[in-house]
Short mmCIF file of C-alpha atoms in Angstrom, two decimals:
data_model
loop_
_atom_site.label_atom_id
_atom_site.label_comp_id
_atom_site.label_asym_id
_atom_site.label_seq_id
_atom_site.Cartn_x
_atom_site.Cartn_y
_atom_site.Cartn_z
CA MET A 36 0.00 0.00 0.00
CA TYR A 37 2.83 2.42 0.87
CA LYS A 38 4.56 1.72 -2.46
CA GLN A 39 1.32 2.32 -4.36
CA ASN A 40 0.65 5.58 -2.52
CA LEU A 41 4.20 6.72 -3.21
CA LEU A 42 3.69 5.95 -6.91
CA ILE A 43 0.42 7.87 -6.92
CA PHE A 44 2.10 10.83 -5.22
CA LEU A 45 4.87 10.88 -7.83
CA LEU A 46 2.34 10.69 -10.67
CA ALA A 47 0.31 13.45 -9.03
CA ALA A 48 3.41 15.63 -8.74
CA ILE A 49 4.08 15.05 -12.44
CA GLY A 50 0.48 16.05 -13.16
CA GLY A 51 0.93 19.25 -11.17
CA TYR A 52 4.16 20.04 -13.02
CA ILE A 53 2.47 19.47 -16.40
CA PHE A 54 -0.45 21.71 -15.42
CA SER A 55 2.01 24.40 -14.31
CA LEU A 56 3.87 24.21 -17.63
CA LEU A 57 0.52 24.65 -19.42
CA HIS A 58 -0.21 27.68 -17.19
CA LEU A 59 -3.46 26.09 -16.00
CA PRO A 60 -5.08 27.47 -12.82
CA ILE A 61 -4.08 26.11 -9.37
CA PRO A 62 -1.94 23.44 -11.11
CA TRP A 63 -0.69 21.70 -7.97
CA THR A 64 -4.28 20.93 -6.97
CA LEU A 65 -6.02 20.28 -10.29
CA GLY A 66 -3.07 18.38 -11.82
CA PRO A 67 -2.96 15.78 -9.02
CA MET A 68 -6.75 15.58 -9.03
CA ALA A 69 -6.74 14.81 -12.76
CA MET A 70 -4.05 12.14 -12.34
CA ALA A 71 -6.03 10.51 -9.51
CA ILE A 72 -9.14 10.41 -11.71
CA ILE A 73 -7.15 8.84 -14.56
CA TRP A 74 -5.66 6.28 -12.17
CA LYS A 75 -9.05 5.35 -10.73
CA LEU A 76 -11.52 5.62 -13.62
CA LEU A 77 -9.46 5.08 -16.75
CA LEU A 78 -6.78 2.67 -15.53
CA LYS A 79 -9.30 0.94 -13.20
CA ARG A 80 -6.76 0.84 -10.38
CA THR A 81 -7.61 0.98 -6.69
CA LEU A 82 -6.95 4.25 -4.91
CA ASN A 83 -7.01 4.47 -1.12
CA TRP A 84 -5.34 7.77 -0.33
CA PRO A 85 -4.95 8.19 3.45
CA LYS A 86 -7.38 10.74 4.84
CA LYS A 87 -4.84 11.74 7.50
CA VAL A 88 -2.39 12.82 4.79
CA ARG A 89 -5.12 14.88 3.09
CA ASN A 90 -6.04 16.43 6.43
CA ALA A 91 -2.42 17.46 7.03
CA GLY A 92 -2.45 19.22 3.66
CA LEU A 93 -5.70 21.00 4.58
CA VAL A 94 -4.15 22.23 7.83
CA ILE A 95 -1.25 23.80 5.91
CA LEU A 96 -3.63 25.47 3.45
CA GLY A 97 -5.78 26.67 6.35
CA TYR A 98 -2.73 28.27 7.94
CA MET A 99 -1.96 30.09 4.68
CA LEU A 100 -5.53 31.33 4.33
CA GLY A 101 -5.68 32.64 7.89
CA SER A 102 -2.29 34.39 7.87
CA PRO A 103 -3.37 37.65 6.09
CA PHE A 104 -6.06 38.55 8.69
CA THR A 105 -4.49 41.64 10.27
CA PRO A 106 -6.57 44.02 12.47
CA ALA A 107 -6.90 46.42 9.54
CA VAL A 108 -8.28 43.62 7.37
CA ALA A 109 -10.68 42.53 10.12
CA HIS A 110 -12.07 46.07 10.34
CA GLN A 111 -12.62 46.07 6.58
CA VAL A 112 -14.37 42.70 6.75
CA VAL A 113 -16.75 43.85 9.50
CA GLN A 114 -17.76 46.78 7.32
CA GLN A 115 -18.66 44.35 4.51
CA LEU A 116 -20.83 42.00 6.59
CA PRO A 117 -24.13 43.27 5.07
CA LEU A 118 -22.74 42.69 1.58
CA MET A 119 -21.53 39.22 2.63
CA LEU A 120 -25.02 38.30 3.79
CA ALA A 121 -26.63 39.70 0.64
CA SER A 122 -24.23 37.86 -1.69
CA THR A 123 -24.65 34.63 0.30
CA LEU A 124 -28.45 34.76 0.13
CA LEU A 125 -28.26 35.59 -3.58
CA LEU A 126 -25.93 32.66 -4.33
CA ILE A 127 -28.02 30.20 -2.32
CA GLY A 128 -31.17 31.41 -4.07
CA LEU A 129 -29.55 30.96 -7.49
CA CYS A 130 -28.29 27.47 -6.65
CA LEU A 131 -31.62 26.31 -5.21
CA GLY A 132 -33.44 27.77 -8.20
CA THR A 133 -31.26 25.94 -10.71
CA GLY A 134 -31.51 22.83 -8.51
CA TYR A 135 -35.29 22.96 -8.78
CA VAL A 136 -35.05 23.18 -12.59
CA SER A 137 -32.49 20.34 -12.67
CA GLY A 138 -34.80 18.15 -10.63
CA ARG A 139 -37.63 18.68 -13.11
CA TYR A 140 -35.48 17.74 -16.12
CA THR A 141 -33.58 14.81 -14.60
CA GLY A 142 -36.36 13.26 -12.56
CA VAL A 143 -34.17 12.75 -9.49
CA GLY A 144 -36.74 14.33 -7.17
CA LEU A 145 -36.97 17.74 -5.55
CA ALA A 146 -35.25 16.73 -2.30
CA ASN A 147 -32.22 15.26 -4.09
CA SER A 148 -31.89 18.17 -6.52
CA LEU A 149 -32.08 20.79 -3.76
CA MET A 150 -29.54 19.08 -1.49
CA GLY A 151 -27.31 18.42 -4.51
CA SER A 152 -27.36 22.10 -5.46
CA ILE A 153 -26.56 23.70 -2.09
CA PRO A 154 -23.05 25.21 -2.46
CA GLY A 155 -21.56 23.52 0.61
CA GLY A 156 -18.57 21.21 0.85
CA LEU A 157 -18.75 17.88 -0.97
CA SER A 158 -17.85 15.77 2.06
CA GLN A 159 -20.00 17.83 4.44
CA MET A 160 -23.10 17.51 2.24
CA SER A 161 -22.58 13.75 1.90
CA VAL A 162 -22.46 13.33 5.69
CA ILE A 163 -25.53 15.55 6.19
CA CYS A 164 -27.55 13.70 3.56
CA GLU A 165 -26.91 10.37 5.27
CA GLU A 166 -29.12 11.63 8.11
CA ILE A 167 -32.07 12.69 5.92
CA GLU A 168 -34.81 10.21 5.03
CA GLY A 169 -35.67 9.96 1.35
CA ILE A 170 -32.33 11.27 0.05
CA ASN A 171 -30.41 9.33 -2.61
CA LEU A 172 -26.80 9.81 -1.52
CA SER A 173 -25.42 8.77 -4.94
CA VAL A 174 -27.46 11.48 -6.71
CA VAL A 175 -26.45 14.19 -4.24
CA THR A 176 -22.78 13.16 -4.35
CA LEU A 177 -22.80 13.19 -8.16
CA MET A 178 -24.42 16.63 -8.34
CA GLN A 179 -22.06 18.04 -5.72
CA THR A 180 -19.07 16.51 -7.51
CA VAL A 181 -20.07 18.04 -10.85
CA ARG A 182 -20.59 21.42 -9.12
CA VAL A 183 -17.19 21.29 -7.44
CA LEU A 184 -15.34 20.16 -10.59
CA THR A 185 -17.07 22.80 -12.73
CA VAL A 186 -16.26 25.58 -10.27
CA LEU A 187 -12.67 24.36 -9.83
CA PHE A 188 -11.95 24.54 -13.55
CA VAL A 189 -14.19 27.37 -14.79
CA VAL A 190 -13.67 29.97 -12.04
CA PRO A 191 -9.84 29.83 -11.98
CA LEU A 192 -9.71 29.88 -15.79
CA LEU A 193 -11.95 32.96 -15.93
CA ALA A 194 -10.10 34.64 -13.08
CA LEU A 195 -6.64 33.92 -14.43
CA HIS A 196 -7.09 34.32 -18.17
CA GLY A 197 -10.16 36.53 -18.38
CA LEU A 198 -10.28 38.89 -15.43
CA ALA A 199 -6.60 39.05 -14.46
CA ASP A 200 -4.76 37.98 -17.61
CA GLN A 201 -1.85 40.23 -16.74
CA VAL A 202 -0.94 37.94 -13.82
CA ALA A 203 0.99 34.75 -14.55
CA ALA A 204 -0.06 31.58 -12.74
CA THR A 205 3.53 30.89 -11.78
CA SER A 206 4.42 34.45 -10.79
CA ARG A 207 4.64 33.77 -7.06
CA PRO A 208 8.30 33.72 -5.96
CA VAL A 209 9.91 30.78 -4.22
CA THR A 210 10.01 31.50 -0.49
CA HIS A 211 12.33 30.27 2.25
CA LEU A 212 11.81 29.91 5.97
CA GLU A 213 14.38 31.63 8.19
CA LEU A 214 15.67 29.85 11.30
CA SER A 215 14.66 32.82 13.43
CA GLN A 216 11.04 32.23 12.39
CA LEU A 217 10.90 28.63 13.66
CA PRO A 218 9.79 29.53 17.24
CA VAL A 219 6.96 31.68 15.85
CA LEU A 220 5.95 28.90 13.47
CA ALA A 221 5.98 26.47 16.40
CA LEU A 222 3.59 28.79 18.25
CA PHE A 223 1.21 28.84 15.29
CA THR A 224 1.46 25.05 15.00
CA LEU A 225 0.57 24.59 18.66
CA LEU A 226 -2.41 26.93 18.42
CA ILE A 227 -3.64 25.20 15.27
CA LEU A 228 -3.45 21.77 16.93
CA VAL A 229 -5.42 23.09 19.92
CA SER A 230 -7.94 24.71 17.55
CA VAL A 231 -8.45 21.43 15.67
CA LYS A 232 -8.97 19.53 18.92
CA LEU A 233 -11.52 22.06 20.18
CA ALA A 234 -13.29 22.10 16.80
CA LYS A 235 -13.63 18.32 16.92
CA ARG A 236 -15.03 18.50 20.45
CA ILE A 237 -17.79 20.91 19.42
CA GLN A 238 -18.31 18.93 16.18
CA LEU A 239 -17.49 21.82 13.85
CA SER A 240 -17.79 21.02 10.14
CA SER A 241 -14.73 21.22 7.86
CA VAL A 242 -12.50 20.95 10.93
CA TYR A 243 -9.17 20.73 9.11
CA VAL A 244 -9.81 23.92 7.14
CA LEU A 245 -11.87 26.10 9.46
CA ALA A 246 -9.89 25.42 12.65
CA PRO A 247 -6.48 26.35 11.14
CA VAL A 248 -7.99 29.44 9.47
CA LEU A 249 -9.63 30.65 12.69
CA GLY A 250 -6.66 29.71 14.90
CA THR A 251 -4.11 31.39 12.65
CA ALA A 252 -6.28 34.48 12.15
CA SER A 253 -6.77 34.89 15.91
CA LEU A 254 -3.00 34.93 16.53
CA VAL A 255 -2.39 37.32 13.64
CA LEU A 256 -5.11 39.62 14.99
CA ALA A 257 -3.25 39.56 18.32
CA GLY A 258 -0.25 41.10 16.57
CA VAL A 259 1.90 38.05 15.69
CA THR A 260 3.11 37.96 12.08
CA ALA A 261 2.68 34.55 10.44
CA PRO A 262 5.86 33.26 8.72
CA VAL A 263 5.55 32.56 5.00
CA LEU A 264 5.87 28.84 4.26
CA PRO A 265 8.41 27.59 1.68
CA THR A 266 6.93 27.04 -1.76
CA PRO A 267 7.68 23.26 -1.88
CA ILE A 268 5.70 22.70 1.34
CA VAL A 269 2.72 24.56 -0.11
CA ALA A 270 2.96 22.53 -3.32
CA VAL A 271 3.05 19.21 -1.40
CA ALA A 272 -0.01 20.29 0.62
CA GLN A 273 -1.91 21.01 -2.59
CA ILE A 274 -0.84 17.68 -4.10
CA VAL A 275 -2.07 15.53 -1.20
CA VAL A 276 -5.39 17.42 -1.16
CA GLY A 277 -5.80 17.13 -4.94
CA ILE A 278 -5.25 13.36 -4.88
CA LYS A 279 -8.06 12.89 -2.33
CA MET A 280 -10.38 15.09 -4.39
CA GLY A 281 -9.74 12.88 -7.42
CA GLN A 282 -10.38 9.77 -5.36
CA ASP A 283 -13.80 11.07 -4.29
CA VAL A 284 -14.99 11.45 -7.89
CA ASP A 285 -17.37 8.61 -8.80
CA PHE A 286 -19.64 8.92 -11.83
CA GLY A 287 -20.35 5.22 -12.26
CA SER A 288 -22.79 4.64 -9.39
CA LEU A 289 -25.87 5.78 -11.37
CA THR A 290 -27.29 4.53 -14.67
CA ASN A 291 -28.40 8.01 -15.82
CA TRP A 292 -25.33 9.81 -14.52
CA LYS A 293 -24.58 11.41 -17.89
CA THR A 294 -27.93 13.21 -18.00
CA ILE A 295 -27.69 14.32 -14.38
CA ALA A 296 -24.10 15.49 -14.83
CA PHE A 297 -24.84 17.41 -18.05
CA ILE A 298 -27.92 19.20 -16.69
CA ASN A 299 -26.10 20.03 -13.48
CA PHE A 300 -23.09 21.30 -15.44
CA LEU A 301 -25.37 23.68 -17.35
CA SER A 302 -26.95 24.81 -14.07
CA VAL A 303 -23.60 25.53 -12.43
CA THR A 304 -22.21 27.40 -15.44
CA SER A 305 -25.41 29.48 -15.53
CA VAL A 306 -24.92 30.41 -11.86
CA ILE A 307 -21.27 31.32 -12.54
CA ALA A 308 -22.30 33.52 -15.49
CA VAL A 309 -24.88 35.36 -13.38
CA LEU A 310 -22.36 35.79 -10.55
CA LEU A 311 -19.85 37.26 -12.98
CA GLY A 312 -22.36 39.93 -13.94
CA ILE A 313 -23.19 40.62 -10.30
CA ALA A 314 -19.49 40.81 -9.41
CA PHE A 315 -19.00 43.35 -12.22
CA ALA A 316 -21.74 45.57 -10.79
CA TYR A 317 -20.50 45.01 -7.24
CA SER A 318 -16.95 46.06 -8.12
CA HIS A 319 -18.32 49.44 -9.23
CA ILE A 320 -20.12 50.19 -5.96
CA ALA A 321 -17.63 48.72 -3.47
CA PRO A 322 -13.85 49.18 -3.02
CA THR A 323 -13.16 45.73 -4.47
CA SER A 324 -11.66 44.62 -7.76
CA LEU A 325 -13.71 42.57 -10.21
CA VAL A 326 -11.54 39.46 -9.83
CA THR A 327 -11.73 39.64 -6.02
CA ALA A 328 -15.51 40.08 -6.08
CA PHE A 329 -15.95 37.21 -8.53
CA ILE A 330 -13.80 34.72 -6.60
CA SER A 331 -15.43 35.80 -3.33
CA MET A 332 -18.90 35.00 -4.67
CA ALA A 333 -17.96 31.81 -6.55
CA PRO A 334 -19.63 28.63 -5.18
CA GLY A 335 -16.34 26.87 -4.44
CA GLY A 336 -14.52 25.80 -1.29
CA ILE A 337 -12.40 28.00 0.96
CA SER A 338 -9.11 26.30 0.13
CA GLU A 339 -9.71 26.11 -3.64
CA MET A 340 -10.94 29.69 -4.00
CA GLY A 341 -8.17 30.87 -1.66
CA LEU A 342 -5.58 29.23 -3.90
CA THR A 343 -7.21 30.85 -6.92
CA ALA A 344 -7.08 34.25 -5.21
CA MET A 345 -3.36 33.80 -4.49
CA ALA A 346 -2.69 32.80 -8.10
CA VAL A 347 -4.17 36.04 -9.47
CA ASN A 348 -3.05 38.31 -6.61
CA ALA A 349 -6.65 38.99 -5.57
CA ASP A 350 -7.46 40.27 -2.07
CA LEU A 351 -7.03 36.99 -0.16
CA PRO A 352 -8.54 38.08 3.20
CA THR A 353 -11.69 39.33 1.47
CA VAL A 354 -12.05 36.12 -0.54
CA VAL A 355 -11.54 33.89 2.51
CA ALA A 356 -13.90 36.01 4.63
CA TYR A 357 -16.71 35.74 2.06
CA GLN A 358 -16.16 32.02 1.55
CA LEU A 359 -15.95 31.37 5.30
CA PHE A 360 -19.09 33.41 6.01
CA ARG A 361 -21.02 31.56 3.31
CA LEU A 362 -19.89 28.12 4.51
CA LEU A 363 -20.91 28.88 8.10
CA PHE A 364 -24.25 30.31 6.95
CA ILE A 365 -24.96 27.23 4.83
CA LEU A 366 -24.02 24.77 7.57
CA LEU A 367 -25.78 26.65 10.40
CA VAL A 368 -28.84 28.07 8.61
CA CYS A 369 -29.41 26.88 5.05
CA VAL A 370 -28.94 23.12 5.49
CA PRO A 371 -31.04 22.83 8.67
CA VAL A 372 -33.89 24.84 7.10
CA THR A 373 -33.78 22.84 3.85
CA ARG A 374 -33.59 19.55 5.77
CA ARG A 375 -36.63 20.51 7.84
CA LEU A 376 -38.63 21.43 4.73
CA ILE A 377 -37.72 18.12 3.07
CA GLN A 378 -38.61 16.10 6.17
CA ARG A 379 -41.91 17.96 6.50
CA LYS A 380 -42.76 17.22 2.86
CA CYS A 381 -41.86 13.55 3.25
CA ALA A 382 -44.00 13.33 6.39
CA SER A 383 -46.99 14.87 4.61
CA GLN A 384 -46.71 12.30 1.81
CA HIS A 385 -46.88 9.30 4.17
#
């Protein structure tokens, strides 16, 4: 198993290098993900990537995403809370609306189409749907997978080559960690480990992303500057996360998966197109660039959209704040409300 995982890692690294040579967006995540999909679906080989390795990569990415949250940035974020709520409600409304239409055309049922369209995390939505009666987990997983893959490829491509084409994907310099920074990094590491443990105790969703982001941001807000991690470490973190994302892709569990995937792809691209127009208008009424507004509103994950923001030199704290606010709103408000409506409808039918 160790030899196979090492081989997969090497192939994933090659995939990331190829994607970087082609100047594709977030190459060290999407390249490994593509190689994992090829390994699993085309070569028909088994893939059991350790979740602990993926989680370690998420912790590193979470640290990077939380490091820019200075007090000045926090003040700016607080001022934008009304806009965050408005954009979140708008995005959820768009996704649920297209989910309703998708359910009518694919015949998967309203409950499945709604849960499959909510822009939450793929793994989180799968766990939540296991607890809801009348939900087809395969349908929801497929719809969420198509949404995530579409966002991961379309949004970075638009951001990098359409909205910020003057920025090269590989323009970020190679960084080195100074010995004098090791004690500070050890302090951040300790706080992140404590944050993860506390997050698990209170059963917080997306523990290995949210806990490092919140833990790192809290220390930065206290006045401690977060050391910049060496580029190879960041690349390895993206590789191990990308491999697990590729492993989770499974289109073969449904007989009509092609129809569901195609309709859902059209739905997601429609939402992205509408969001692009809204981001354009938003960038003219708020002190935010178009590319920052677009990535902030995109229905992707914190880590993926954060990496996209770094690739195009967008305002990372703003992007992470919007994505974090939306994820918390979905997990704490949207999903419980939708679940209750679905359960009430199922009860009325019995």
